[in-house]
Structures are given as C-alpha cells and as structure tokens.
Amino acid sequence: RLTYLYKLSALMFELVLVLATLALSESNLGCDACMEGKFPEASRQFSKAAGVFQLLGTDIVPNWMANSVQHAEMEHESLAETRVGVCVAFTSLFMAMSQQMAVATILVKPGTPNYALVGKLCLGIAEDFDSFVSTLRSKNPVHMSRMDPSFLTLITFSINVQRASSLYFLARSLW
C-alpha cells in the first residue's frame, strides 16, 4: 500500500490535492450536464465526485494524518480539501446533488411518476444536505467559518425545499 508515501508529507499533500481537483472537476462536469438538461449524466458525474471524496475522507487523508508528525500544526492552516471532515461532508453534498439529478430525471420523463418514490428520494436529499452541514459544523468548524455564508444559506434553503417536496410528493401518492 501507500505506507511509505504516508510519511512523505509533501507527496501526500500533492496526491490529496490531485484527487480533490479530480472530484471537483467531475462535479463541474455534472453542473454543465445539468445546465444542458442531461440529468442522468449529471447524476453520474456527481456520484463520481462523491466517490472520490469518500475515498479521500475514509482512507487516504485519515491514514496520512495518522502517520503525519505535523498533524496538529496543519489543522488550522491547511486547505479544506486536506481535512477528513471536509471530505466526508463533501461526500454527503455530492450524493445529495446526484440524487437531485435522479429526481429530475424521473420528473422529466413522460407519464405519471411514482410519487411515493420521488417523495422518499427528496427526503433522502434533505438528509444528505443536513449531514453535509452537521459534519462540517462538528468536524471542521474552522473551515466552515471560511465558507461563503450565501452558500450555507442556499444549503439551508435546499433542505427546506426538499423536505417540502417530499411531503408534497408523498401526499400526491396518497391522493
């Protein structure tokens, strides 16, 4: 494995940044596909971004930090992409975005959608957004405070919209 590399902080830093850049570029491709109305493709791109951040947050960054002698020094001065909590939070964010694209795909198809399924998917999206915010707040308050407050307002708004949409679609399924 990468045991030797974990001790070489500069190389690990570069590896983490390359993978984070890959994830962010995949999310950018997902945004582009969404703007073009290609929701299934956008969903796949956001899922790829979530997968890369999951790898970073559950394997690469924790192992690097466990073997780093500068871990405490790096906590407040490092880039957000090199923190475990941020990577885990971004996994939830991009999974929510992927699921939003799945909902959009269902809703643009001709015919009557399965309203119960869409309602449950919307509730899952709201929970993923909630997980994003709570993970950032609990594991990386330093980096959360550096984020644009407008972005966090957007996430809070999205949580409320998804919860309301969930109730709407579940009510439609019962009607």
Coordinates of N, CA and C in Angstrom, one line a residue:
R1 N 0.8 -1.2 0.0 CA 0.0 0.0 0.0 C 0.9 1.2 0.0
L2 N 0.3 2.3 0.4 CA 0.9 3.6 0.4 C 1.6 3.9 1.7
T3 N 2.0 2.9 2.5 CA 2.5 3.2 3.8 C 3.7 4.1 3.8
Y4 N 4.6 3.9 2.9 CA 5.8 4.7 2.8 C 5.5 6.1 2.4
L5 N 4.5 6.3 1.4 CA 4.1 7.6 1.0 C 3.5 8.4 2.0
Y6 N 2.7 7.7 3.0 CA 2.1 8.5 4.0 C 3.1 9.3 4.9
K7 N 4.3 8.8 4.9 CA 5.3 9.5 5.7 C 5.9 10.7 5.0
L8 N 5.8 10.7 3.7 CA 6.3 11.8 2.9 C 5.1 12.9 2.7
S9 N 5.1 13.8 3.6 CA 4.0 14.7 3.7 C 3.8 15.5 2.4
A10 N 4.9 15.9 1.8 CA 4.7 16.7 0.5 C 4.1 15.9 -0.6
L11 N 4.5 14.7 -0.7 CA 3.9 13.8 -1.8 C 2.4 13.5 -1.4
M12 N 2.1 13.3 -0.2 CA 0.7 13.0 0.2 C -0.2 14.3 0.0
F13 N 0.4 15.4 0.3 CA -0.3 16.7 0.1 C -0.7 16.8 -1.4
E14 N 0.3 16.5 -2.3 CA 0.0 16.6 -3.7 C -1.0 15.6 -4.2
L15 N -0.9 14.4 -3.7 CA -1.8 13.3 -4.0 C -3.3 13.7 -3.6
V16 N -3.4 14.2 -2.4 CA -4.7 14.6 -1.9 C -5.3 15.8 -2.8
L17 N -4.4 16.7 -3.1 CA -4.9 17.8 -3.9 C -5.3 17.4 -5.3
V18 N -4.5 16.5 -5.9 CA -4.9 16.0 -7.2 C -6.2 15.3 -7.2
L19 N -6.4 14.4 -6.2 CA -7.7 13.7 -6.1 C -8.9 14.7 -5.8
A20 N -8.6 15.7 -5.0 CA -9.7 16.7 -4.7 C -10.0 17.5 -6.0
T21 N -9.0 17.8 -6.7 CA -9.2 18.5 -8.0 C -10.0 17.6 -9.0
L22 N -9.7 16.4 -9.0 CA -10.4 15.4 -9.9 C -11.9 15.4 -9.5
A23 N -12.2 15.3 -8.2 CA -13.5 15.3 -7.7 C -14.3 16.6 -8.0
L24 N -13.6 17.7 -7.9 CA -14.3 19.0 -8.2 C -14.5 19.2 -9.7
S25 N -13.6 18.6 -10.5 CA -13.8 18.7 -11.9 C -14.9 17.9 -12.3
E26 N -15.1 16.7 -11.7 CA -16.2 15.8 -12.0 C -17.5 16.6 -11.6
S27 N -17.5 17.3 -10.5 CA -18.7 18.0 -10.1 C -19.0 19.1 -11.1
N28 N -18.0 19.7 -11.6 CA -18.2 20.8 -12.6 C -18.8 20.2 -13.8
L29 N -18.3 19.1 -14.3 CA -18.9 18.4 -15.4 C -20.4 18.1 -15.2
G30 N -20.7 17.7 -13.9 CA -22.1 17.4 -13.5 C -22.9 18.7 -13.6
C31 N -22.4 19.8 -13.2 CA -23.1 21.1 -13.3 C -23.4 21.4 -14.7
D32 N -22.4 21.2 -15.6 CA -22.6 21.5 -17.0 C -23.6 20.6 -17.6
A33 N -23.6 19.4 -17.3 CA -24.6 18.4 -17.8 C -26.0 18.8 -17.3
C34 N -26.1 19.2 -16.1 CA -27.4 19.6 -15.5 C -27.9 20.9 -16.3
M35 N -27.1 21.8 -16.5 CA -27.5 23.0 -17.3 C -28.0 22.7 -18.7
E36 N -27.5 21.6 -19.2 CA -27.9 21.2 -20.6 C -29.1 20.2 -20.5
G37 N -29.6 20.0 -19.3 CA -30.8 19.1 -19.2 C -30.4 17.6 -19.2
K38 N -29.2 17.3 -19.2 CA -28.7 15.9 -19.2 C -28.6 15.3 -17.8
F39 N -29.8 15.1 -17.1 CA -29.8 14.8 -15.7 C -29.2 13.4 -15.4
P40 N -29.4 12.4 -16.2 CA -28.7 11.1 -15.8 C -27.2 11.2 -15.8
E41 N -26.7 12.0 -16.8 CA -25.2 12.2 -16.9 C -24.7 13.0 -15.7
A42 N -25.5 14.0 -15.4 CA -25.1 14.9 -14.2 C -25.1 14.0 -13.0
S43 N -26.1 13.1 -12.8 CA -26.1 12.3 -11.6 C -24.9 11.4 -11.5
R44 N -24.4 10.9 -12.7 CA -23.2 10.0 -12.7 C -22.0 10.8 -12.3
Q45 N -21.9 12.1 -12.8 CA -20.7 12.9 -12.5 C -20.7 13.3 -11.0
F46 N -21.8 13.6 -10.5 CA -21.9 13.9 -9.0 C -21.6 12.7 -8.2
S47 N -22.0 11.5 -8.6 CA -21.7 10.3 -7.9 C -20.2 10.0 -8.0
K48 N -19.5 10.3 -9.1 CA -18.1 10.1 -9.2 C -17.4 11.1 -8.2
A49 N -17.8 12.3 -8.1 CA -17.2 13.3 -7.2 C -17.4 12.8 -5.8
A50 N -18.6 12.3 -5.5 CA -18.8 11.8 -4.1 C -17.9 10.6 -3.8
G51 N -17.7 9.7 -4.8 CA -16.8 8.6 -4.6 C -15.4 9.0 -4.3
V52 N -14.9 10.0 -5.0 CA -13.5 10.4 -4.8 C -13.4 11.0 -3.4
F53 N -14.4 11.9 -3.0 CA -14.3 12.5 -1.7 C -14.5 11.4 -0.6
Q54 N -15.2 10.4 -0.9 CA -15.4 9.3 0.1 C -14.0 8.6 0.3
L55 N -13.3 8.3 -0.8 CA -12.0 7.7 -0.8 C -11.1 8.6 0.0
L56 N -11.1 9.9 -0.2 CA -10.2 10.8 0.5 C -10.6 10.8 2.0
G57 N -11.9 10.9 2.3 CA -12.3 11.1 3.7 C -12.2 9.8 4.5
T58 N -12.3 8.7 3.9 CA -12.3 7.4 4.7 C -11.0 6.6 4.7
D59 N -10.1 6.9 3.7 CA -8.9 6.1 3.6 C -7.7 7.0 3.5
I60 N -7.5 7.8 2.5 CA -6.3 8.4 2.2 C -5.9 9.5 3.2
V61 N -6.8 10.5 3.4 CA -6.5 11.5 4.4 C -6.3 11.0 5.8
P62 N -7.2 10.1 6.3 CA -7.0 9.7 7.7 C -5.7 8.9 7.9
N63 N -5.3 8.1 6.9 CA -4.0 7.4 7.0 C -2.9 8.4 6.9
W64 N -3.0 9.4 6.1 CA -1.9 10.4 6.0 C -1.8 11.1 7.4
M65 N -2.9 11.5 7.9 CA -2.9 12.3 9.2 C -2.4 11.4 10.3
A66 N -2.7 10.1 10.3 CA -2.3 9.2 11.4 C -0.7 9.0 11.3
N67 N -0.2 9.1 10.2 CA 1.3 9.0 10.0 C 2.0 10.3 9.9
S68 N 1.4 11.4 10.1 CA 2.0 12.7 10.0 C 2.4 13.2 11.3
V69 N 3.6 13.7 11.4 CA 4.1 14.3 12.7 C 3.6 15.7 12.8
Q70 N 3.2 16.3 11.7 CA 2.7 17.7 11.7 C 1.2 17.9 11.8
H71 N 0.5 16.8 12.2 CA -0.9 16.8 12.1 C -1.5 18.0 12.9
A72 N -1.1 18.2 14.1 CA -1.7 19.3 15.0 C -1.4 20.6 14.4
E73 N -0.2 20.8 13.8 CA 0.2 22.1 13.2 C -0.6 22.4 12.0
M74 N -1.0 21.4 11.2 CA -1.6 21.5 10.0 C -3.1 21.8 10.1
E75 N -3.7 21.5 11.3 CA -5.2 21.5 11.4 C -5.8 22.9 11.0
H76 N -5.2 24.0 11.5 CA -5.8 25.3 11.3 C -5.3 26.0 10.0
E77 N -4.1 25.6 9.6 CA -3.5 26.3 8.5 C -3.7 25.6 7.1
S78 N -4.2 24.4 7.1 CA -4.2 23.6 5.8 C -5.4 24.0 5.0
L79 N -5.4 23.5 3.8 CA -6.5 23.7 2.9 C -7.7 22.8 3.3
A80 N -8.9 23.2 3.0 CA -10.1 22.5 3.4 C -10.0 21.1 2.8
E81 N -9.5 21.0 1.6 CA -9.6 19.7 0.9 C -8.7 18.6 1.5
T82 N -7.8 19.1 2.4 CA -6.9 18.1 3.1 C -7.4 17.7 4.5
R83 N -8.6 18.0 4.8 CA -9.2 17.7 6.1 C -10.2 16.5 6.0
V84 N -10.2 15.6 6.9 CA -11.1 14.5 6.8 C -12.6 14.9 6.9
G85 N -12.9 15.8 7.8 CA -14.3 16.2 7.9 C -14.8 16.9 6.7
V86 N -14.0 17.7 6.0 CA -14.5 18.3 4.8 C -14.7 17.3 3.7
C87 N -13.9 16.3 3.6 CA -14.0 15.3 2.6 C -15.3 14.5 2.8
V88 N -15.5 14.1 4.1 CA -16.7 13.4 4.5 C -18.0 14.2 4.2
A89 N -17.9 15.5 4.5 CA -19.1 16.4 4.3 C -19.3 16.5 2.8
F90 N -18.3 16.7 2.0 CA -18.5 16.8 0.6 C -19.0 15.5 -0.1
T91 N -18.7 14.4 0.5 CA -19.3 13.2 0.1 C -20.9 13.2 0.2
S92 N -21.3 13.7 1.3 CA -22.8 13.9 1.5 C -23.4 14.9 0.5
L93 N -22.7 16.0 0.4 CA -23.1 17.1 -0.5 C -23.3 16.6 -2.0
F94 N -22.3 15.9 -2.5 CA -22.4 15.4 -3.9 C -23.3 14.2 -4.0
M95 N -23.5 13.4 -3.0 CA -24.5 12.4 -3.1 C -25.9 13.0 -3.1
A96 N -26.1 14.1 -2.4 CA -27.4 14.8 -2.4 C -27.7 15.4 -3.8
M97 N -26.6 15.9 -4.4 CA -26.7 16.5 -5.7 C -27.0 15.4 -6.8
S98 N -26.4 14.3 -6.6 CA -26.6 13.2 -7.5 C -28.0 12.7 -7.5
Q99 N -28.5 12.6 -6.2 CA -29.9 12.2 -6.0 C -30.9 13.2 -6.6
Q100 N -30.6 14.5 -6.5 CA -31.4 15.5 -7.1 C -31.5 15.3 -8.6
M101 N -30.4 14.9 -9.2 CA -30.5 14.7 -10.6 C -31.3 13.5 -11.0
A102 N -31.3 12.5 -10.1 CA -32.2 11.3 -10.3 C -33.6 11.7 -10.2
V103 N -34.0 12.6 -9.3 CA -35.3 13.1 -9.1 C -35.7 13.9 -10.4
A104 N -34.8 14.7 -10.9 CA -35.1 15.5 -12.1 C -35.3 14.6 -13.3
T105 N -34.6 13.5 -13.3 CA -34.7 12.5 -14.4 C -36.1 11.9 -14.4
I106 N -36.5 11.5 -13.2 CA -37.9 10.9 -13.1 C -39.0 11.9 -13.5
L107 N -38.8 13.1 -13.0 CA -39.9 14.1 -13.3 C -40.0 14.6 -14.7
V108 N -38.9 14.5 -15.5 CA -39.0 15.0 -16.9 C -39.4 13.9 -17.8
K109 N -39.4 12.6 -17.4 CA -39.9 11.5 -18.2 C -41.4 11.7 -18.4
P110 N -41.9 11.3 -19.6 CA -43.3 11.4 -19.9 C -44.1 10.4 -19.0
G111 N -45.3 10.7 -18.7 CA -46.1 9.8 -17.9 C -46.1 10.2 -16.4
T112 N -46.9 9.5 -15.6 CA -47.0 9.8 -14.2 C -45.9 9.1 -13.4
P113 N -45.1 9.9 -12.7 CA -44.0 9.3 -11.9 C -44.6 8.6 -10.7
N114 N -43.7 7.8 -10.1 CA -44.1 7.1 -8.8 C -43.8 8.1 -7.7
Y115 N -44.9 8.8 -7.3 CA -44.8 9.9 -6.4 C -44.3 9.4 -5.0
A116 N -44.6 8.3 -4.6 CA -44.0 7.8 -3.3 C -42.5 7.7 -3.4
L117 N -42.0 7.2 -4.5 CA -40.6 7.0 -4.7 C -39.9 8.4 -4.7
V118 N -40.5 9.3 -5.5 CA -39.9 10.7 -5.6 C -39.9 11.4 -4.2
G119 N -41.0 11.2 -3.4 CA -41.1 11.7 -2.1 C -40.0 11.2 -1.2
K120 N -39.7 9.9 -1.2 CA -38.7 9.3 -0.4 C -37.3 9.8 -0.9
L121 N -37.1 9.9 -2.2 CA -35.8 10.4 -2.7 C -35.6 11.9 -2.2
C122 N -36.6 12.7 -2.2 CA -36.5 14.1 -1.8 C -36.1 14.1 -0.3
L123 N -36.7 13.3 0.5 CA -36.4 13.2 1.9 C -34.9 12.8 2.1
G124 N -34.5 11.9 1.3 CA -33.1 11.4 1.4 C -32.1 12.6 1.0
I125 N -32.5 13.4 0.0 CA -31.7 14.5 -0.4 C -31.6 15.5 0.8
A126 N -32.7 15.8 1.4 CA -32.7 16.7 2.6 C -31.8 16.2 3.7
E127 N -31.8 14.9 3.9 CA -31.0 14.3 5.0 C -29.5 14.3 4.6
D128 N -29.2 14.2 3.3 CA -27.8 14.3 2.9 C -27.3 15.7 3.1
F129 N -28.1 16.7 2.7 CA -27.8 18.1 2.9 C -27.6 18.4 4.4
D130 N -28.5 17.9 5.2 CA -28.3 18.0 6.7 C -27.0 17.4 7.2
S131 N -26.7 16.2 6.7 CA -25.5 15.6 7.0 C -24.2 16.4 6.6
F132 N -24.3 17.0 5.5 CA -23.2 17.9 5.0 C -23.0 19.0 6.0
V133 N -24.1 19.7 6.4 CA -23.9 20.9 7.3 C -23.5 20.4 8.7
S134 N -24.1 19.3 9.2 CA -23.7 18.9 10.6 C -22.3 18.3 10.6
T135 N -21.8 17.7 9.6 CA -20.5 17.2 9.5 C -19.5 18.3 9.5
L136 N -19.8 19.3 8.7 CA -18.9 20.5 8.7 C -18.8 21.2 10.0
R137 N -20.0 21.4 10.6 CA -20.1 22.1 11.9 C -19.4 21.3 13.0
S138 N -19.5 20.0 13.0 CA -18.9 19.2 14.1 C -17.4 18.9 13.9
K139 N -17.0 18.6 12.7 CA -15.7 18.1 12.4 C -14.7 19.2 11.9
N140 N -15.2 20.2 11.3 CA -14.4 21.3 10.7 C -15.0 22.7 10.9
P141 N -15.2 23.1 12.1 CA -15.8 24.5 12.2 C -14.9 25.6 11.7
V142 N -13.6 25.3 11.7 CA -12.6 26.3 11.2 C -12.9 26.5 9.7
H143 N -13.0 25.5 8.9 CA -13.2 25.6 7.5 C -14.6 26.0 7.2
M144 N -15.6 25.6 8.0 CA -17.0 26.1 7.8 C -17.1 27.6 7.9
S145 N -16.3 28.2 8.9 CA -16.4 29.6 9.0 C -15.8 30.3 7.8
R146 N -15.0 29.7 7.1 CA -14.3 30.3 5.9 C -15.2 30.3 4.7
M147 N -16.3 29.5 4.7 CA -17.2 29.3 3.6 C -18.1 30.6 3.4
D148 N -18.4 30.8 2.2 CA -19.3 31.9 1.9 C -20.7 31.7 2.6
P149 N -21.1 32.7 3.4 CA -22.4 32.5 4.1 C -23.6 32.3 3.2
S150 N -23.5 32.9 2.0 CA -24.6 32.7 1.0 C -24.7 31.2 0.6
F151 N -23.6 30.5 0.5 CA -23.6 29.1 0.2 C -24.4 28.3 1.2
L152 N -24.1 28.6 2.5 CA -24.8 27.9 3.6 C -26.2 28.3 3.6
T153 N -26.6 29.5 3.3 CA -28.0 29.9 3.2 C -28.7 29.1 2.1
L154 N -28.0 28.9 0.9 CA -28.5 28.1 -0.2 C -28.8 26.7 0.3
I155 N -27.8 26.1 1.0 CA -28.0 24.7 1.5 C -29.2 24.6 2.5
T156 N -29.3 25.6 3.4 CA -30.5 25.6 4.3 C -31.8 25.7 3.5
F157 N -31.8 26.6 2.5 CA -33.0 26.7 1.7 C -33.3 25.4 1.0
S158 N -32.2 24.8 0.4 CA -32.4 23.5 -0.3 C -33.0 22.4 0.6
I159 N -32.5 22.4 1.9 CA -33.0 21.4 2.8 C -34.5 21.6 3.0
N160 N -34.9 22.8 3.2 CA -36.4 23.1 3.4 C -37.2 22.8 2.1
V161 N -36.7 23.1 1.0 CA -37.4 22.8 -0.3 C -37.5 21.3 -0.5
Q162 N -36.5 20.6 -0.2 CA -36.5 19.1 -0.3 C -37.5 18.5 0.7
R163 N -37.5 19.0 1.9 CA -38.5 18.4 2.9 C -39.9 18.7 2.4
A164 N -40.2 20.0 1.9 CA -41.5 20.3 1.5 C -41.9 19.5 0.2
S165 N -40.9 19.3 -0.7 CA -41.2 18.5 -1.9 C -41.5 17.1 -1.5
S166 N -40.8 16.6 -0.5 CA -41.1 15.2 0.0 C -42.5 15.1 0.5
L167 N -42.9 16.0 1.3 CA -44.3 16.0 1.8 C -45.3 16.1 0.6
Y168 N -45.0 17.0 -0.3 CA -45.9 17.1 -1.5 C -46.0 15.8 -2.3
F169 N -44.9 15.2 -2.6 CA -45.0 14.0 -3.4 C -45.6 12.8 -2.6
L170 N -45.3 12.8 -1.4 CA -45.9 11.7 -0.6 C -47.4 11.9 -0.5
A171 N -47.9 13.2 -0.4 CA -49.3 13.5 -0.4 C -49.9 13.1 -1.7
R172 N -49.2 13.4 -2.8 CA -49.7 13.1 -4.1 C -49.9 11.5 -4.3
S173 N -49.0 10.8 -3.7 CA -49.0 9.3 -3.8 C -50.3 8.8 -3.1
L174 N -50.6 9.5 -2.0 CA -51.8 9.0 -1.2 C -53.1 9.5 -1.8
W175 N -53.1 10.6 -2.5 CA -54.2 11.1 -3.2 C -54.7 10.2 -4.3

